[in-house]
CSV table of C-alpha atoms and ligand atoms in Angstrom, one decimal:
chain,number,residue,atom,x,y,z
A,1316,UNK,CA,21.4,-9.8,-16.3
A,1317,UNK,CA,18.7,-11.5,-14.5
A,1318,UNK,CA,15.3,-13.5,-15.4
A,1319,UNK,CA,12.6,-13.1,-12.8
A,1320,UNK,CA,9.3,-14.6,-12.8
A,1321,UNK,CA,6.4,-12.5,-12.0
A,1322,UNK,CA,2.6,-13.2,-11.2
A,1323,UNK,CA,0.5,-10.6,-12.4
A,1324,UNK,CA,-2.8,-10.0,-11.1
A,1325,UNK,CA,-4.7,-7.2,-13.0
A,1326,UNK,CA,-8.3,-7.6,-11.7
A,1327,UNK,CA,-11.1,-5.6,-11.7
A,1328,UNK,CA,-11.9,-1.9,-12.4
A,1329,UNK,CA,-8.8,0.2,-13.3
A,1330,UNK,CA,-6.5,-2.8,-12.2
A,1331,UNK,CA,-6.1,-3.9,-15.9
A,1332,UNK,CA,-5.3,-0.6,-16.9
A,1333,UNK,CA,-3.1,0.3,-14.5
A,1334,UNK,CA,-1.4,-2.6,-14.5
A,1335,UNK,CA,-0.9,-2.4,-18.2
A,1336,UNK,CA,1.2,0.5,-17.5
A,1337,UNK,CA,3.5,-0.7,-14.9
A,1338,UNK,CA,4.4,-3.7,-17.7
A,1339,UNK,CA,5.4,-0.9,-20.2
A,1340,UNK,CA,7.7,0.7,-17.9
A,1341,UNK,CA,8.9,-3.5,-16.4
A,1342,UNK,CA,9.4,-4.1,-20.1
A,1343,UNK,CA,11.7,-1.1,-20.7
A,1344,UNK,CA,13.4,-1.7,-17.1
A,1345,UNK,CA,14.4,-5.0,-19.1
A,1346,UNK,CA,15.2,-3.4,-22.1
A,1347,UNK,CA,17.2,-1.0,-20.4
A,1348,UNK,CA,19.6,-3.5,-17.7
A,1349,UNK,CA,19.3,-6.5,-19.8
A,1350,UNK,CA,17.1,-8.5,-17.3
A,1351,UNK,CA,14.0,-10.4,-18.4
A,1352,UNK,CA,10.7,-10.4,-16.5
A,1353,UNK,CA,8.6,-13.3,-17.4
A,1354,UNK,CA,5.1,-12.0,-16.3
A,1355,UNK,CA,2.2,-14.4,-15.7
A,1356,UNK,CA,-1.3,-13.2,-15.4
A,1357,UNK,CA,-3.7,-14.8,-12.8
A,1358,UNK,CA,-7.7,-14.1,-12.1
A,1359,UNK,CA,-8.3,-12.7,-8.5
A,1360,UNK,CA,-11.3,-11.2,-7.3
A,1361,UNK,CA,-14.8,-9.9,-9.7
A,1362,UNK,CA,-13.4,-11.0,-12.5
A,1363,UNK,CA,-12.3,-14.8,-11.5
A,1364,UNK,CA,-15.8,-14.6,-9.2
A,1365,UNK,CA,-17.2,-14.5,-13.0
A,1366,UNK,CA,-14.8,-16.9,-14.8
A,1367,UNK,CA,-14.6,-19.4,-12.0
A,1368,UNK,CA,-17.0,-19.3,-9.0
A,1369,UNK,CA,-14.9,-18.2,-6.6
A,1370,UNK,CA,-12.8,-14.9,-5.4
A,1371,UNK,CA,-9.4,-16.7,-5.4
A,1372,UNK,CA,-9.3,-20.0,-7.8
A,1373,UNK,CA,-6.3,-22.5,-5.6
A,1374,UNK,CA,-4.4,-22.1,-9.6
A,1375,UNK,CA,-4.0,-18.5,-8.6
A,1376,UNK,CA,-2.6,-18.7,-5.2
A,1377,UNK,CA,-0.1,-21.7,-6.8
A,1378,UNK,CA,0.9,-19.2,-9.3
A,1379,UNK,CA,1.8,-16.7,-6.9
A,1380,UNK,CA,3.7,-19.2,-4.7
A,1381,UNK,CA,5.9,-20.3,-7.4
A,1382,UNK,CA,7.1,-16.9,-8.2
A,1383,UNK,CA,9.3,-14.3,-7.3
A,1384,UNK,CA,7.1,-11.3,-6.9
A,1385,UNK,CA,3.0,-10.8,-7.6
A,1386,UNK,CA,2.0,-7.5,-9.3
A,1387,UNK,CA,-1.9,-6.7,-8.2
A,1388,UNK,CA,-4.0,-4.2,-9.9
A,1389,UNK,CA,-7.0,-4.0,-7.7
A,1390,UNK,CA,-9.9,-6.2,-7.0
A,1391,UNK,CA,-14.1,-5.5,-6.3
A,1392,UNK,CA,-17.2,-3.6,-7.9
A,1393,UNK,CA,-20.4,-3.3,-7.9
A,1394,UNK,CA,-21.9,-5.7,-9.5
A,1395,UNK,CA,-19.8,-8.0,-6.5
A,1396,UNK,CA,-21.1,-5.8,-3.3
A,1397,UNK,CA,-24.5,-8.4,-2.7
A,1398,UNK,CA,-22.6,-11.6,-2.3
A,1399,UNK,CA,-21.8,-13.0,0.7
A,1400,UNK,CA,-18.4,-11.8,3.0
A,1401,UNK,CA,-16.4,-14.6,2.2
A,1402,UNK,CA,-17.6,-14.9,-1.5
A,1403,UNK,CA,-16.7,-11.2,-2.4
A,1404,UNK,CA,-13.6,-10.2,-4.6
A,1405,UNK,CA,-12.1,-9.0,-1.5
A,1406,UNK,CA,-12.0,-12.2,0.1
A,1407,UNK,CA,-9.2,-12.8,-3.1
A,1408,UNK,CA,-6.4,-9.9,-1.5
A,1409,UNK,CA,-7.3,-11.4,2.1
A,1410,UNK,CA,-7.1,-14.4,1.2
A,1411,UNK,CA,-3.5,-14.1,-1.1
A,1412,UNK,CA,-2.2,-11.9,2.3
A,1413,UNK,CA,-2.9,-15.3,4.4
A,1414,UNK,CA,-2.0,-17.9,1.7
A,1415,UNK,CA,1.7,-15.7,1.6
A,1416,UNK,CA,2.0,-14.9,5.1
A,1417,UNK,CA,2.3,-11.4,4.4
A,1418,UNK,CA,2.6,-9.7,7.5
A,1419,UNK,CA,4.2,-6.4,6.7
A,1420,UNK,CA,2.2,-3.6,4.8
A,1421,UNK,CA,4.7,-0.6,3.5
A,1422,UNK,CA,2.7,2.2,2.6
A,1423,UNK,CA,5.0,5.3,2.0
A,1424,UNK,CA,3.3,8.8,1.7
A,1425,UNK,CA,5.6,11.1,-0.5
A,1426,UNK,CA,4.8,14.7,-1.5
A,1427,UNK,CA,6.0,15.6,-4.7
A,1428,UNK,CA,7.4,19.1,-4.8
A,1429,UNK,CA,5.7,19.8,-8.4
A,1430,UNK,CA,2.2,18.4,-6.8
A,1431,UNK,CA,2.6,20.5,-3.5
A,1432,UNK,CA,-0.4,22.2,-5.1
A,1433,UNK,CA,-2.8,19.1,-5.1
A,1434,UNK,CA,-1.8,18.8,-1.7
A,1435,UNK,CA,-5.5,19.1,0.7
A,1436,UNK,CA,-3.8,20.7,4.2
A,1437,UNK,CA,-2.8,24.7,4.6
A,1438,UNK,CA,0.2,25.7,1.7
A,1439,UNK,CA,2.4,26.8,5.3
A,1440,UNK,CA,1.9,23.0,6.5
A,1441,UNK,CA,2.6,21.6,2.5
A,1442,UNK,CA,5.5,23.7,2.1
A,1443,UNK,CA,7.5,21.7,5.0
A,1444,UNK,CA,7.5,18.6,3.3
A,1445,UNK,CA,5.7,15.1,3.7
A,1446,UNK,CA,7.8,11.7,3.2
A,1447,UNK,CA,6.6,8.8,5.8
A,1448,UNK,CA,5.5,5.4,5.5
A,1449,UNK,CA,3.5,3.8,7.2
A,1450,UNK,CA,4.1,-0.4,8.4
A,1451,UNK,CA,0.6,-2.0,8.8
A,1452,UNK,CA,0.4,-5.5,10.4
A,1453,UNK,CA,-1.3,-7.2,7.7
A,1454,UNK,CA,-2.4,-10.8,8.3
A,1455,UNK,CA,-3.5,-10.3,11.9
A,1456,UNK,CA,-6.0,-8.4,14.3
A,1457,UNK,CA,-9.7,-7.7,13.6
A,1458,UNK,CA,-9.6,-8.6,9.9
A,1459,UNK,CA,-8.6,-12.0,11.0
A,1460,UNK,CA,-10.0,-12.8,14.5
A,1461,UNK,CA,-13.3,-14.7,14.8
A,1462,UNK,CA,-16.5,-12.9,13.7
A,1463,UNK,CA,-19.9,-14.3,12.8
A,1464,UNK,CA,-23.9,-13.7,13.5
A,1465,UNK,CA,-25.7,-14.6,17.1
A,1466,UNK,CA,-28.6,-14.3,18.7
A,1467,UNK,CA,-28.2,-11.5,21.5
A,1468,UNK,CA,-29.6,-10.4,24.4
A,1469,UNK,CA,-30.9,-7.5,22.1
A,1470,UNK,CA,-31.6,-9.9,19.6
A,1471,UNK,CA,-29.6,-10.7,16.1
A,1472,UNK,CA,-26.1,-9.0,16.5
A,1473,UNK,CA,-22.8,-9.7,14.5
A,1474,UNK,CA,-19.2,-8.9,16.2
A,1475,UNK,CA,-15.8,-9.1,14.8
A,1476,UNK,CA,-12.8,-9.8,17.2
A,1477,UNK,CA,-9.6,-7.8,17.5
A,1478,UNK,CA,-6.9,-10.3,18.8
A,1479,UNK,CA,-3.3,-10.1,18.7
A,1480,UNK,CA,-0.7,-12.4,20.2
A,1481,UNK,CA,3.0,-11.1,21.3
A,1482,UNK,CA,4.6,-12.7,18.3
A,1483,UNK,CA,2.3,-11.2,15.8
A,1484,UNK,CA,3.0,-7.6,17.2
A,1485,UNK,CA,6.9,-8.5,17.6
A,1486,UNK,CA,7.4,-8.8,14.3
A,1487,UNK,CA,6.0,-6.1,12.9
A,1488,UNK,CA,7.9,-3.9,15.2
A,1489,UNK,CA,11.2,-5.1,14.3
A,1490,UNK,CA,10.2,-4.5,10.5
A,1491,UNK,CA,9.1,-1.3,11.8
A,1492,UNK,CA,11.9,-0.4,13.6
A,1493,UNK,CA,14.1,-1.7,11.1
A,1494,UNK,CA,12.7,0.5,8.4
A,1495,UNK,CA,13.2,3.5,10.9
A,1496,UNK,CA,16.6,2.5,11.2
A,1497,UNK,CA,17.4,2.8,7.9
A,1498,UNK,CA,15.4,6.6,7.7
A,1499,UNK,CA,15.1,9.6,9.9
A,1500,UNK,CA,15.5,6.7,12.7
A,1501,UNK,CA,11.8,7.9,14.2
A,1502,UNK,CA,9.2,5.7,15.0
A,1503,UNK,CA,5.8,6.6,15.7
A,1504,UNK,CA,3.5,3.5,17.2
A,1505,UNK,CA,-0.6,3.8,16.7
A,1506,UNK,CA,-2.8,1.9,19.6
A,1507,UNK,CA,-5.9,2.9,21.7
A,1508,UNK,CA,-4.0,1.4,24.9
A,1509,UNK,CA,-6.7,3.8,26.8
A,1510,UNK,CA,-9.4,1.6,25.8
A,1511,UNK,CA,-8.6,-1.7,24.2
A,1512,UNK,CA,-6.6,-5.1,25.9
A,1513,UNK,CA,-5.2,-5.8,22.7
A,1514,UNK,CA,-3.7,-2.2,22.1
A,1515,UNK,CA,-2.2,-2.3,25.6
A,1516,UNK,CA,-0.6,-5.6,24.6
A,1517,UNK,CA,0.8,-3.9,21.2
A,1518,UNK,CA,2.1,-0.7,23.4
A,1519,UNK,CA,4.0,-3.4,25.9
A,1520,UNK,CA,5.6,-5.6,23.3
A,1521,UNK,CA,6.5,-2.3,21.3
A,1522,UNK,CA,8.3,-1.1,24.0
A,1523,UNK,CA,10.2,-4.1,24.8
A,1524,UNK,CA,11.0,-4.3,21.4
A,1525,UNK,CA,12.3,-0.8,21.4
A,1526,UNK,CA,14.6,-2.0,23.5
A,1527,UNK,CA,16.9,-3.7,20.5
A,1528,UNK,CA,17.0,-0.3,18.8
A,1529,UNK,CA,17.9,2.3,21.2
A,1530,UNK,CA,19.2,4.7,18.0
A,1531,UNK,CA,15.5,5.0,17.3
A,1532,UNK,CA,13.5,7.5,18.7
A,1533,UNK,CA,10.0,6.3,19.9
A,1534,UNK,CA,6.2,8.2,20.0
A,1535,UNK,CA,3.0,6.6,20.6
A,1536,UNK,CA,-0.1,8.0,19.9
A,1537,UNK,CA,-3.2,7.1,20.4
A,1538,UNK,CA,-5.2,6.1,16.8
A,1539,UNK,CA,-7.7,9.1,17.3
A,1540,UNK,CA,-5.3,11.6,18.1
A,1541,UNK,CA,-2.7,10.0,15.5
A,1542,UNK,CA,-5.5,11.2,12.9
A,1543,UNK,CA,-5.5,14.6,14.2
A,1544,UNK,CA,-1.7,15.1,14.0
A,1545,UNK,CA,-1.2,13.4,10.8
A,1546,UNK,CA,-3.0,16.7,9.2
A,1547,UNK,CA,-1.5,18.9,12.0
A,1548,UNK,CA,2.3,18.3,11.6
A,1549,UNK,CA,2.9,15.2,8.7
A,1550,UNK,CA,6.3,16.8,8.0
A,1551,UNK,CA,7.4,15.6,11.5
A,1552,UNK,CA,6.2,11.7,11.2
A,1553,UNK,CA,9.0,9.0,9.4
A,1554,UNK,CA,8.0,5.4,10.2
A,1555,UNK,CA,4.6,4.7,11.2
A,1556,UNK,CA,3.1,1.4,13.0
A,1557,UNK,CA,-0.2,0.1,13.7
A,1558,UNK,CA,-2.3,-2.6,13.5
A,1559,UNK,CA,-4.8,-3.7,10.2
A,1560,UNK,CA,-7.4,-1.8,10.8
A,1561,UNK,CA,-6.1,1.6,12.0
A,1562,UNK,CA,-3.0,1.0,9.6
A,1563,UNK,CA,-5.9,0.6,7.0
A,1564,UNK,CA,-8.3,4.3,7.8
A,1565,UNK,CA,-4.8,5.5,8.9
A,1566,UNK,CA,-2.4,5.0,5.3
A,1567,UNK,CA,-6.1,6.7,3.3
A,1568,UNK,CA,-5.6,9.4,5.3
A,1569,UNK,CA,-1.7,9.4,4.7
A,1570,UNK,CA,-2.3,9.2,0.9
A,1571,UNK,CA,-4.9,12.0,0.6
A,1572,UNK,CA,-2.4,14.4,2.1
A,1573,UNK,CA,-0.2,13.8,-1.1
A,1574,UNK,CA,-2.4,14.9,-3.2
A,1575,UNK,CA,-4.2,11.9,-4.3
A,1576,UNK,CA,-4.6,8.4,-3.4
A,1577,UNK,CA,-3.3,7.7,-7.1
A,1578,UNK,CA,0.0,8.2,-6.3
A,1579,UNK,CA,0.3,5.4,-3.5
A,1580,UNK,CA,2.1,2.6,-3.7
A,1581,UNK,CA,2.4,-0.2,-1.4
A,1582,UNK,CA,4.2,-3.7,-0.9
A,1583,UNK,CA,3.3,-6.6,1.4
A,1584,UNK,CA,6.1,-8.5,2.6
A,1585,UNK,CA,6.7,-11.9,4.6
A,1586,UNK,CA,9.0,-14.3,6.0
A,1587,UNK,CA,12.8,-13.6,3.8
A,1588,UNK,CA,12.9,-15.2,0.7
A,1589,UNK,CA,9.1,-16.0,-0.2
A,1590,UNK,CA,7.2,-13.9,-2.7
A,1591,UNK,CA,6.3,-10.2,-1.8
A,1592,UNK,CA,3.0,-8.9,-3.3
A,1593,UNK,CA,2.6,-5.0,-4.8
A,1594,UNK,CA,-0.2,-3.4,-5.3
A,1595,UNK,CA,-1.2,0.2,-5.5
A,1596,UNK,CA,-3.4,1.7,-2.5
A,1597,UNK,CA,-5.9,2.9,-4.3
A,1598,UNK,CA,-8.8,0.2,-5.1
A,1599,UNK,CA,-10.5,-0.5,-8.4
A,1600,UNK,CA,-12.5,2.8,-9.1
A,1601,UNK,CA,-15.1,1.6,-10.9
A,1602,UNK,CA,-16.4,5.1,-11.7
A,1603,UNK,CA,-13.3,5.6,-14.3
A,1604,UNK,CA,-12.1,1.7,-15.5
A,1605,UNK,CA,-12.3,1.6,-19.3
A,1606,UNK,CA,-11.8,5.4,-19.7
A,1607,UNK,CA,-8.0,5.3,-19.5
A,1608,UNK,CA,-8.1,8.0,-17.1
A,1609,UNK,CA,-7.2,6.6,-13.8
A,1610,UNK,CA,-3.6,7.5,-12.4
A,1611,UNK,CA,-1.0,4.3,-13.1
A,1612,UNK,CA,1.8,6.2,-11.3
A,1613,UNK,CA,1.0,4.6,-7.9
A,1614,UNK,CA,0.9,0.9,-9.6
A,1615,UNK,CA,4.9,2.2,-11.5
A,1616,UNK,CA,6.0,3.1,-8.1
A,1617,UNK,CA,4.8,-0.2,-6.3
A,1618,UNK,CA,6.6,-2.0,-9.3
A,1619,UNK,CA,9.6,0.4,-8.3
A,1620,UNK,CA,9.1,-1.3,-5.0
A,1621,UNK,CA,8.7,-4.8,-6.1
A,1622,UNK,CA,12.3,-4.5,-8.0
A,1623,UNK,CA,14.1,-3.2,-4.8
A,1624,UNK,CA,12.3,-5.2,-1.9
A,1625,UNK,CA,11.5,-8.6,-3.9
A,1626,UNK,CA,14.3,-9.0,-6.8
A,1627,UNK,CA,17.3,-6.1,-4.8
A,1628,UNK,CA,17.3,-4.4,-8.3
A,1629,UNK,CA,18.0,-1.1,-6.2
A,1630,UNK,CA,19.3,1.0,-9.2
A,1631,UNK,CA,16.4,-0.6,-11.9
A,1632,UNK,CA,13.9,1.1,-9.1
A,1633,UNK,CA,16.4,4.3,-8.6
A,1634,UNK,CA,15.5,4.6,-12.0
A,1635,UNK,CA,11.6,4.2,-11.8
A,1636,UNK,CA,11.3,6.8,-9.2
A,1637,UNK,CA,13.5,9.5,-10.7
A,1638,UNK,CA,11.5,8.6,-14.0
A,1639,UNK,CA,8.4,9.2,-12.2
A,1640,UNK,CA,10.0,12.4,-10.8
A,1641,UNK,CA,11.3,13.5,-13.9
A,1642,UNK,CA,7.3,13.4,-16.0
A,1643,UNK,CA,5.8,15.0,-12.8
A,1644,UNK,CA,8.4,17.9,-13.6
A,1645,UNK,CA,7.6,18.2,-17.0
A,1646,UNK,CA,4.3,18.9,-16.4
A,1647,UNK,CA,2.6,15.8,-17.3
A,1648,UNK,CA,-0.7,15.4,-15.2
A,1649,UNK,CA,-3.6,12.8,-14.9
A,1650,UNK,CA,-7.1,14.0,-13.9
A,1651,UNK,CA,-6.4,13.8,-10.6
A,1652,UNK,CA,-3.4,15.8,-10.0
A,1653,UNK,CA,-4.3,17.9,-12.1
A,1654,UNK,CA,-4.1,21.5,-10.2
A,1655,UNK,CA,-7.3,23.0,-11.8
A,1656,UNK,CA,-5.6,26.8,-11.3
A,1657,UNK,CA,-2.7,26.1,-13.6
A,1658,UNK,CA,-3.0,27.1,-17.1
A,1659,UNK,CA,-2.9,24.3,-19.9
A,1660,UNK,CA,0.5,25.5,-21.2
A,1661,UNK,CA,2.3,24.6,-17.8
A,1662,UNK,CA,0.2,21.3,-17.3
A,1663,UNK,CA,-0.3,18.6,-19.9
A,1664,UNK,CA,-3.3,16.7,-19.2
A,1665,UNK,CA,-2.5,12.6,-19.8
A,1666,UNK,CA,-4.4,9.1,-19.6
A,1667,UNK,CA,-3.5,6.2,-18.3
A,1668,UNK,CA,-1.3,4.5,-21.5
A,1669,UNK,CA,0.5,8.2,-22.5
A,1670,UNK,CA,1.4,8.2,-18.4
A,1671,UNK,CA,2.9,5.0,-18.4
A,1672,UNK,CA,4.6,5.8,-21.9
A,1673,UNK,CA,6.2,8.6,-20.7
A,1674,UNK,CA,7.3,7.4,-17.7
A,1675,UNK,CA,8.9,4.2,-20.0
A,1676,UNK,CA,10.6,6.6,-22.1
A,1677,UNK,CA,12.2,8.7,-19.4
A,1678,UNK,CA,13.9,5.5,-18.2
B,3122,LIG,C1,-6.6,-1.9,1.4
B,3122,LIG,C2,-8.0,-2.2,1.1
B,3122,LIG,C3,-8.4,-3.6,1.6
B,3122,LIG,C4,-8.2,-3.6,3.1
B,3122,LIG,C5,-9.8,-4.1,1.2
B,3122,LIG,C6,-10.1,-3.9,-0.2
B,3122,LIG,C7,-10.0,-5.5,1.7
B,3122,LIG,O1,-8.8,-1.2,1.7
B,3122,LIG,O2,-5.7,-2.7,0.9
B,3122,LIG,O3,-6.3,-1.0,2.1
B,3122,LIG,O4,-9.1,-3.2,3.8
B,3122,LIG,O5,-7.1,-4.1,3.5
B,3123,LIG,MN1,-7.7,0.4,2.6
């Protein structure tokens, strides 16, 4: 029987919603092992822009620090897209990966066997299976590095600077190869070594890192190339590493090949023993938020995550996934996975709440 305090950040868009869902199914998780969560919500991005002035109010980023775990719906919208870069709701989820040093990204890209249909690639390619994750470095590289506005020889130009230092890539490589370890032991790194300093850097230190795990077999492909294969063979990737920004067009690309980008969790993990953050991959959809349509099963699965990486409640998130399994099997189906060929009796078209319910119940 545990308590665990929890920061909950809903947001803007779907992120209420969605996170609405993965407290019904935290709440039974409690009911069901005896363990209480003690949730706290906290503004982050549009919606504390509107209550507060700012993306990411310094009560938020205390909250988060003095708990266990943060829960994050998703942040931005419209009405946000004319301010300034660093006054956008975006700046909030930068901003909380700095303040928690959360340098490690786990994005893991699972086929479902019952959604094999909503899957985008050639049935002969679905059919052989797709379970990978991807490890994106997080806090570092071009997302981070010094950018700005100048005058130029050509006249006004901006620039953004990717920079990483041999510590920075280190690290994530031993997550990386940790995680490999612990899976189908394969390790695929992503650089453009034929073209950038910086990716030549990564490709050395990733190397000498492989070094420490020699039970791990090692690939590296080049980011443009990774794309290409990623839709060519996915069943025949396990662990994936790159840096922020190819981690970032890269994991899209992983999601979309599972059907649908609703289905995506993801958690973002620092130094041992400070809080983890989980979020789903998808952003705030602004197009469905208030409609109770929008997918929460990628928000349940990064609480799944939250319970075994951030609180070791392995069998609490054993039972989230099989849960999650278990509706998917039934038949139960938000718009998006929806396979628009199957007839209404064999698919049940849900929302949002009677996804989340279901998924509650089945624990
Ligand atoms: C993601 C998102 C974010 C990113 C944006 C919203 C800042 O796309 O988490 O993948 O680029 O990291
Ligand atoms: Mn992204």
């Amino acid at each position: 029987m545990g308590k665990f305090k929890i920061a909950v950040i809903p947001g803007d868009g779907i992120g209420p919603e969605v996170t609405n869902g993965a407290r019904k199914v935290l709440d039974r998780v409690g009911e069901a092992y005896g363990h209480t969560f003690a949730c706290e919500e906290w503004l982050a991005g549009g919606i504390a822009i509107d209550a507060t002035g700012e993306p990411l109010p310094p009560a938020t980023v205390a909250g988060c620090r003095n708990s266990q775990a943060v829960l994050l719906g998703a942040v931005g919208g419209p009405q946000w897209d004319r301010l300034p870069g660093d006054r956008r709701p975006e700046r909030a989820l930068l901003g909380l990966r700095s303040a928690l040093g959360l340098f490690a990204n786990i994005r893991p890209a699972v086929l479902y066997p019952p959604l094999a249909s909503a899957c985008p690639l050639h049935p002969l390619i679905a059919a052989r299976g797709i379970d990978l994750v991807f490890v994106r470095e997080l806090t570092g590289g071009i997302y981070f590095g010094a950018s700005g506005r100048r005058d130029g020889s050509l006249g006004p130009e901006a620039y953004d600077t990717e920079r990483y230092s041999v510590m920075e890539v280190e690290r994530i490589a031993r997550t990386a190869f940790s995680l490999a370890r612990s899976r189908k032991r394969r390790l695929t790194s992503v650089d453009k070594a034929n073209v950038l300093e910086s990716s030549r850097l990564w490709r050395e230190v990733v190397i000498r890192v492989a070094a420490e795990y020699p039970d791990v077999a090692l690939e590296h492909l080049y980011v443009d190339n990774a794309s290409m294969q990623l839709i060519r063979r996915p069943d025949t990737f396990d662990v994936l590493v790159a840096g922020n920004l190819f981690g970032d067009i890269l994991s899209d690309e992983a999601a979309m090949i599972t059907g649908s980008i609703g289905m995506l969790p993801s958690a973002s993990t620092g130094a041992p023993g400070t809080p983890g953050m989980y979020e789903p991959v998808h952003g705030s959809a602004p197009d469905l938020a208030g409609k109770d349509a929008a997918n929460p099963l990628a928000m349940i699965l990064s609480t799944a995550m939250m319970l075994r990486l951030s609180l070791q409640l392995d069998r609490e998130a054993a039972a989230i996934d099989e849960a999650v399994s278990k509706v998917l099997l039934a038949g139960y189906r938000t718009s998006d996975i929806m396979d628009p060929q199957a007839g209404e009796h064999d698919l049940k078209r849900v929302g949002t709440q009677e996804m989340s319910d279901l998924v509650a119940a089945a624990i």
